Amino acid sequence: MSSRAQQGLPIAEAVPRLVDFVQVGPNDGAHRVSIRLAVSALMPVLALAAAGRLEWSPYALLASTVAVYGRRRPPRTRLRVQAEVAAAQVLVIVGGAALALARPAPWLLVVCTAFVAAATAALADIRRWNPPGALFFLFGFAVCASLPGTDLADVAVALALSTASVVTVLLVTALDAPLKHASDTDTPIPGPLPGRIIAAQAVACLGAGLAAGLAAAALGIDRPYWAMVSAIIPIIGSTTSAQLSRAGHRFVGTLAGVIPAALLFQIHMSQLVLLLLVVALMGCTEAFVTRNYAGALVFLTPMTIAMALTTPGVPLSTLLVDRCLETAVGLMAAVVAIIATHRIRHPRTADATG
């Protein structure tokens, strides 16, 4: 954006254009990230299927998301970034499993998850991880904290499986390293963000996450963290226009993704087939997420529905309605947080104000 936009662009001028929702960006090696993620997620699922313990698959799948980090970085840098992220992701997964022991009330789960989101958003900004933001950490913590029937042994399982999964990710990344691609750029990593930006984004994640999660819990929705995810995702944008555009993509893409989910899951599937479908959809999501976010949501929405369906007893119709409702709740909280922090992130200067 122009210097004027960076300094103090009025909110009305930051609203995204309609063309933003249909433009598809260049591939830039997205297929390689997609394949690394799919392979990293598939291997533990197959191992757990062979062991007859598919109920443990969330710990492994959530840890495998480390594979998306360090995209478009040289192999050594990518491995370093993934190792750092892996430590944080294992920590939040184990922390979520430990919280599940207490069978937390929905409001307590929301509060704990919001603080995890704020802390990891700040950490990601400080360490300059790419992709930025707290998405995978929030999701990892909240899903593990929500798992039913968790006991002390499951905390040890969470530690073992998440550790094994991130080790698998690092091995897959290392094996892919010799396969050179133009997307493995050595372009310098952007400099650190100013402290006020890091703080503003962390506080925005905390406030939006709390508001969305507590609203969803008050509505009696079983997965308030779905609303929290929708609340924090737009906050990672570098400009107000990018943030609002991402919120719009989230809304449009979710509505579009509910349709194939409603049709696809009319077919009865075993838990293994559902998990294999989750892996495939993870790969498809990653192939589109940097090219067109709304398009990625067409795959991401059925993926989250499939993960929820691996826990028996939840009607598909309820999941579809909840997904749409929580997305709307989360995005309303996100837009409020984005507008509230606009002037902090883009303060007016003497030139801009005249």
Coordinates of C-alpha atoms in Angstrom, one line a residue:
M1 CA 0.0 0.0 0.0
S2 CA 1.0 3.6 -0.3
S3 CA 2.8 5.6 2.4
R4 CA -0.4 7.5 3.0
A5 CA -2.3 4.2 3.6
Q6 CA 0.4 3.0 6.0
Q7 CA 0.3 6.3 7.9
G8 CA -3.4 6.8 8.4
L9 CA -5.7 5.4 5.8
P10 CA -9.4 6.1 6.7
I11 CA -11.3 2.9 7.4
A12 CA -13.8 3.5 4.6
E13 CA -10.9 3.4 2.1
A14 CA -9.5 0.2 3.5
V15 CA -12.5 -1.9 2.5
P16 CA -11.4 -4.7 0.1
R17 CA -12.5 -4.7 -3.5
L18 CA -14.8 -7.4 -4.8
V19 CA -12.1 -8.5 -7.3
D20 CA -10.0 -9.6 -4.3
F21 CA -12.3 -12.6 -3.8
V22 CA -11.8 -14.1 -7.2
Q23 CA -8.1 -13.4 -7.9
V24 CA -5.8 -16.4 -7.7
G25 CA -2.2 -15.7 -6.9
P26 CA 0.9 -17.5 -8.3
N27 CA 1.7 -21.0 -7.1
D28 CA 5.2 -20.1 -5.8
G29 CA 5.9 -23.6 -4.6
A30 CA 2.6 -24.0 -2.7
H31 CA 2.3 -27.6 -4.0
R32 CA 5.5 -28.5 -2.2
V33 CA 4.3 -27.2 1.1
S34 CA 1.0 -29.1 0.5
I35 CA 2.8 -32.3 -0.2
R36 CA 5.1 -32.0 2.8
L37 CA 2.1 -31.4 5.0
A38 CA 0.0 -34.2 3.6
V39 CA 2.9 -36.7 3.9
S40 CA 3.7 -35.5 7.5
A41 CA 0.1 -35.9 8.5
L42 CA -0.5 -39.3 6.7
M43 CA 2.3 -41.2 8.3
P44 CA 1.2 -41.0 11.9
V45 CA -2.5 -41.7 10.9
L46 CA -1.4 -44.9 9.2
A47 CA 0.8 -45.8 12.2
L48 CA -2.1 -45.2 14.6
A49 CA -4.5 -47.2 12.4
A50 CA -2.1 -50.1 12.5
A51 CA -2.0 -49.9 16.3
G52 CA -5.7 -49.6 16.6
R53 CA -5.6 -46.2 18.4
L54 CA -7.1 -43.8 15.9
E55 CA -8.7 -41.9 18.9
W56 CA -5.2 -40.5 19.5
S57 CA -4.9 -39.0 16.0
P58 CA -5.8 -35.4 16.9
Y59 CA -2.5 -35.1 18.8
A60 CA -0.5 -36.2 15.7
L61 CA -2.5 -34.2 13.2
L62 CA -2.4 -31.0 15.1
A63 CA 1.4 -31.3 15.5
S64 CA 1.8 -32.0 11.8
T65 CA 0.7 -28.5 11.0
V66 CA 4.3 -27.4 11.8
A67 CA 5.0 -28.5 8.2
V68 CA 3.5 -25.3 6.8
Y69 CA 6.1 -23.0 8.5
G70 CA 9.1 -21.6 6.7
R71 CA 7.5 -21.7 3.3
R72 CA 9.6 -19.9 0.7
R73 CA 12.7 -20.1 2.9
P74 CA 16.0 -21.8 2.2
P75 CA 16.0 -25.4 3.6
R76 CA 18.2 -24.7 6.6
T77 CA 16.2 -21.7 7.6
R78 CA 13.0 -23.7 7.1
L79 CA 14.2 -26.4 9.4
R80 CA 15.2 -23.9 12.1
V81 CA 11.9 -22.2 12.0
Q82 CA 10.0 -25.5 12.1
A83 CA 12.1 -26.7 15.0
E84 CA 11.2 -23.5 17.0
V85 CA 7.5 -23.8 16.1
A86 CA 7.5 -27.5 16.9
A87 CA 8.6 -26.7 20.5
A88 CA 5.7 -24.2 20.9
Q89 CA 3.1 -26.5 19.3
V90 CA 4.1 -29.5 21.4
L91 CA 3.8 -27.3 24.5
V92 CA 0.3 -26.1 23.6
I93 CA -0.9 -29.6 22.7
V94 CA 0.3 -31.0 26.0
G95 CA -1.1 -28.0 27.8
G96 CA -4.5 -28.5 26.2
A97 CA -4.4 -32.2 27.1
A98 CA -3.6 -31.3 30.7
L99 CA -6.4 -28.8 30.9
A100 CA -8.8 -31.4 29.6
L101 CA -8.2 -33.4 32.8
A102 CA -10.1 -30.8 34.7
R103 CA -13.1 -31.0 32.4
P104 CA -13.1 -27.2 32.1
A105 CA -16.3 -25.2 31.8
P106 CA -16.8 -23.6 28.4
W107 CA -16.0 -20.1 29.7
L108 CA -12.8 -21.3 31.3
L109 CA -11.7 -23.1 28.1
V110 CA -12.4 -19.9 26.2
V111 CA -10.4 -17.7 28.6
C112 CA -7.4 -20.1 28.6
T113 CA -7.5 -20.4 24.8
A114 CA -7.6 -16.6 24.4
F115 CA -4.5 -16.1 26.5
V116 CA -2.7 -18.9 24.5
A117 CA -3.7 -17.1 21.3
A118 CA -2.4 -13.7 22.5
A119 CA 0.9 -15.2 23.8
T120 CA 1.6 -17.2 20.7
A121 CA 0.6 -14.4 18.4
A122 CA 3.2 -12.2 20.1
L123 CA 5.8 -15.0 20.0
A124 CA 5.2 -15.5 16.3
D125 CA 5.7 -11.8 15.6
I126 CA 8.8 -11.6 17.8
R127 CA 10.4 -14.7 16.1
R128 CA 9.1 -13.6 12.6
W129 CA 7.5 -17.0 11.9
N130 CA 5.8 -17.4 8.6
P131 CA 2.9 -17.9 8.4
P132 CA 2.4 -15.4 11.2
G133 CA -0.3 -15.5 13.9
A134 CA -1.7 -17.9 16.5
L135 CA -4.0 -20.0 14.3
F136 CA -2.4 -23.4 14.7
F137 CA -1.5 -22.9 18.4
L138 CA -5.0 -21.8 19.3
F139 CA -6.5 -24.8 17.4
G140 CA -4.0 -27.2 18.9
F141 CA -4.7 -26.1 22.4
A142 CA -8.4 -25.8 22.2
V143 CA -9.0 -29.1 20.4
C144 CA -6.9 -31.0 22.9
A145 CA -8.5 -29.3 25.8
S146 CA -11.9 -30.3 24.4
L147 CA -11.3 -34.0 23.9
P148 CA -13.7 -36.1 25.9
G149 CA -12.6 -38.8 28.4
T150 CA -9.0 -37.5 28.8
D151 CA -7.1 -39.0 31.7
L152 CA -3.5 -38.6 33.0
A153 CA -2.2 -41.2 30.6
D154 CA -3.5 -39.2 27.7
V155 CA -1.3 -36.3 28.6
A156 CA 1.7 -38.6 28.2
V157 CA 0.3 -39.8 24.9
A158 CA -0.2 -36.2 23.8
L159 CA 3.5 -35.5 24.5
A160 CA 4.7 -38.7 22.8
L161 CA 2.6 -38.4 19.7
S162 CA 3.0 -34.7 19.1
T163 CA 6.8 -35.1 19.6
A164 CA 6.9 -38.0 17.1
S165 CA 4.7 -36.1 14.7
V166 CA 6.9 -32.9 14.7
V167 CA 10.0 -35.2 14.3
T168 CA 8.3 -36.7 11.2
V169 CA 7.7 -33.2 9.9
L170 CA 11.4 -32.3 10.3
L171 CA 12.5 -35.5 8.6
V172 CA 10.1 -34.9 5.6
T173 CA 11.4 -31.3 5.3
A174 CA 15.0 -32.5 5.4
L175 CA 14.3 -35.1 2.7
D176 CA 12.7 -32.5 0.5
A177 CA 15.6 -30.0 0.9
P178 CA 17.8 -31.4 -1.9
L179 CA 14.9 -30.8 -4.4
K180 CA 15.6 -27.3 -5.3
H181 CA 12.8 -24.9 -6.3
A182 CA 12.6 -21.3 -7.2
S183 CA 10.3 -20.7 -4.2
D184 CA 13.2 -21.5 -1.8
T185 CA 14.3 -17.9 -1.9
D186 CA 17.1 -16.4 0.1
T187 CA 15.3 -13.0 0.2
P188 CA 16.1 -11.4 3.6
I189 CA 13.5 -12.0 6.2
P190 CA 11.5 -8.8 7.0
G191 CA 12.8 -6.9 10.0
P192 CA 11.2 -7.1 13.4
L193 CA 7.8 -5.4 13.9
P194 CA 7.7 -2.4 16.2
G195 CA 6.8 -3.3 19.8
R196 CA 3.5 -1.3 19.6
I197 CA 2.4 -3.4 16.6
I198 CA 3.2 -6.7 18.3
A199 CA 1.4 -5.6 21.5
A200 CA -1.6 -4.3 19.5
Q201 CA -2.0 -7.5 17.6
A202 CA -1.6 -9.6 20.8
V203 CA -4.2 -7.5 22.6
A204 CA -6.5 -7.7 19.5
C205 CA -6.2 -11.5 19.5
L206 CA -7.0 -11.6 23.2
G207 CA -10.0 -9.3 23.0
A208 CA -11.5 -10.7 19.8
G209 CA -10.9 -14.3 20.9
L210 CA -12.5 -13.7 24.3
A211 CA -15.5 -11.9 22.8
A212 CA -16.1 -14.5 20.1
G213 CA -15.6 -17.5 22.3
L214 CA -17.7 -16.2 25.2
A215 CA -20.5 -15.3 22.8
A216 CA -20.4 -18.7 21.2
A217 CA -20.4 -20.4 24.6
A218 CA -23.4 -18.3 25.7
L219 CA -25.2 -19.4 22.6
G220 CA -24.7 -23.0 23.7
I221 CA -22.4 -24.0 20.8
D222 CA -20.3 -27.0 21.5
R223 CA -17.1 -25.7 19.8
P224 CA -16.6 -22.0 20.8
Y225 CA -13.0 -22.3 19.5
W226 CA -14.3 -22.3 16.0
A227 CA -15.6 -18.7 16.6
M228 CA -12.2 -17.9 18.2
V229 CA -10.3 -19.1 15.1
S230 CA -12.4 -16.9 12.9
A231 CA -11.8 -14.0 15.3
I232 CA -8.0 -14.1 15.2
I233 CA -7.3 -15.1 11.7
P234 CA -7.9 -11.7 10.1
I235 CA -5.8 -10.0 12.7
I236 CA -2.6 -11.3 11.1
G237 CA -2.9 -9.0 8.1
S238 CA -0.1 -6.4 7.7
T239 CA -2.6 -3.7 6.7
T240 CA -6.2 -2.9 7.5
S241 CA -7.2 -3.6 4.0
A242 CA -5.5 -7.0 4.1
Q243 CA -7.2 -7.8 7.4
L244 CA -10.7 -6.8 6.2
S245 CA -10.1 -8.7 3.0
R246 CA -9.1 -11.8 4.9
A247 CA -12.3 -11.5 7.0
G248 CA -14.4 -11.3 3.9
H249 CA -12.6 -14.3 2.4
R250 CA -13.3 -16.2 5.6
F251 CA -17.0 -15.5 5.4
V252 CA -17.4 -16.2 1.7
G253 CA -15.2 -19.3 1.7
T254 CA -16.9 -20.8 4.8
L255 CA -20.4 -20.5 3.2
A256 CA -19.1 -22.0 0.0
G257 CA -17.3 -24.8 1.9
V258 CA -20.5 -25.8 3.8
I259 CA -22.2 -26.9 0.6
P260 CA -19.7 -29.7 -0.4
A261 CA -19.4 -30.7 3.3
A262 CA -23.2 -31.2 3.5
L263 CA -23.2 -33.3 0.3
L264 CA -20.0 -35.3 1.0
F265 CA -20.9 -36.4 4.5
Q266 CA -24.2 -37.9 3.5
I267 CA -22.0 -40.8 2.8
H268 CA -21.2 -43.0 5.8
M269 CA -17.5 -43.2 6.5
S270 CA -15.4 -45.1 9.0
Q271 CA -13.2 -43.2 11.4
L272 CA -10.1 -44.2 9.3
V273 CA -11.7 -43.0 6.0
L274 CA -12.6 -39.7 7.7
L275 CA -9.1 -39.2 8.9
L276 CA -7.6 -40.0 5.5
L277 CA -10.1 -37.4 4.1
V278 CA -8.9 -34.9 6.7
V279 CA -5.3 -35.5 5.5
A280 CA -6.2 -35.0 1.9
L281 CA -8.2 -31.8 2.7
M282 CA -5.3 -30.5 4.7
G283 CA -3.1 -30.8 1.7
C284 CA -5.7 -29.2 -0.6
T285 CA -6.2 -26.3 1.8
E286 CA -2.5 -25.6 2.0
A287 CA -2.2 -25.6 -1.8
F288 CA -4.7 -22.7 -2.0
V289 CA -4.2 -20.7 1.2
T290 CA -1.6 -18.3 -0.1
R291 CA -3.2 -18.1 -3.6
N292 CA -6.8 -17.4 -2.7
Y293 CA -8.0 -17.7 0.9
A294 CA -11.6 -18.1 0.1
G295 CA -10.8 -20.9 -2.2
A296 CA -8.8 -22.6 0.6
L297 CA -11.9 -22.4 2.9
V298 CA -13.8 -24.6 0.4
F299 CA -11.4 -27.4 1.5
L300 CA -10.8 -26.2 5.1
T301 CA -14.5 -26.2 6.0
P302 CA -15.2 -29.8 5.1
M303 CA -11.9 -30.7 6.9
T304 CA -13.0 -29.2 10.2
I305 CA -16.4 -30.9 9.8
A306 CA -14.7 -34.2 9.2
M307 CA -12.5 -33.9 12.3
A308 CA -15.6 -33.2 14.3
L309 CA -17.4 -36.2 12.8
T310 CA -14.6 -38.5 14.1
T311 CA -16.2 -38.0 17.5
P312 CA -19.5 -40.0 17.3
G313 CA -22.9 -38.6 18.3
V314 CA -22.8 -35.1 16.7
P315 CA -25.4 -34.6 13.9
L316 CA -24.0 -33.3 10.7
S317 CA -26.8 -30.7 10.5
T318 CA -25.7 -29.3 13.8
L319 CA -22.1 -29.0 12.8
L320 CA -23.0 -27.2 9.5
V321 CA -25.2 -24.7 11.3
D322 CA -22.6 -24.2 14.1
R323 CA -19.8 -23.7 11.6
C324 CA -21.7 -20.8 9.8
L325 CA -22.9 -19.2 13.1
E326 CA -19.5 -19.3 14.8
T327 CA -17.8 -18.0 11.7
A328 CA -20.2 -15.0 11.7
V329 CA -19.7 -14.4 15.4
G330 CA -15.9 -14.6 15.2
L331 CA -15.7 -12.3 12.2
M332 CA -17.8 -9.6 13.9
A333 CA -15.4 -9.7 16.8
A334 CA -12.5 -9.6 14.4
V335 CA -13.8 -6.5 12.5
V336 CA -14.3 -4.6 15.8
A337 CA -10.7 -5.5 16.9
I338 CA -9.3 -4.5 13.5
I339 CA -11.0 -1.1 13.5
A340 CA -10.1 -0.5 17.2
T341 CA -6.4 -1.0 16.5
H342 CA -6.2 0.7 13.1
R343 CA -4.7 3.9 14.4
I344 CA -2.2 2.1 16.6
R345 CA -0.9 0.1 13.7
H346 CA -1.1 3.1 11.2
P347 CA -0.7 6.3 13.2
R348 CA -1.1 9.6 11.4
T349 CA 1.9 11.7 10.8
A350 CA 2.2 15.4 10.4
D351 CA 2.2 14.9 6.6
A352 CA -0.9 12.8 6.7
T353 CA -2.8 15.2 8.9
G354 CA -1.7 18.4 7.3

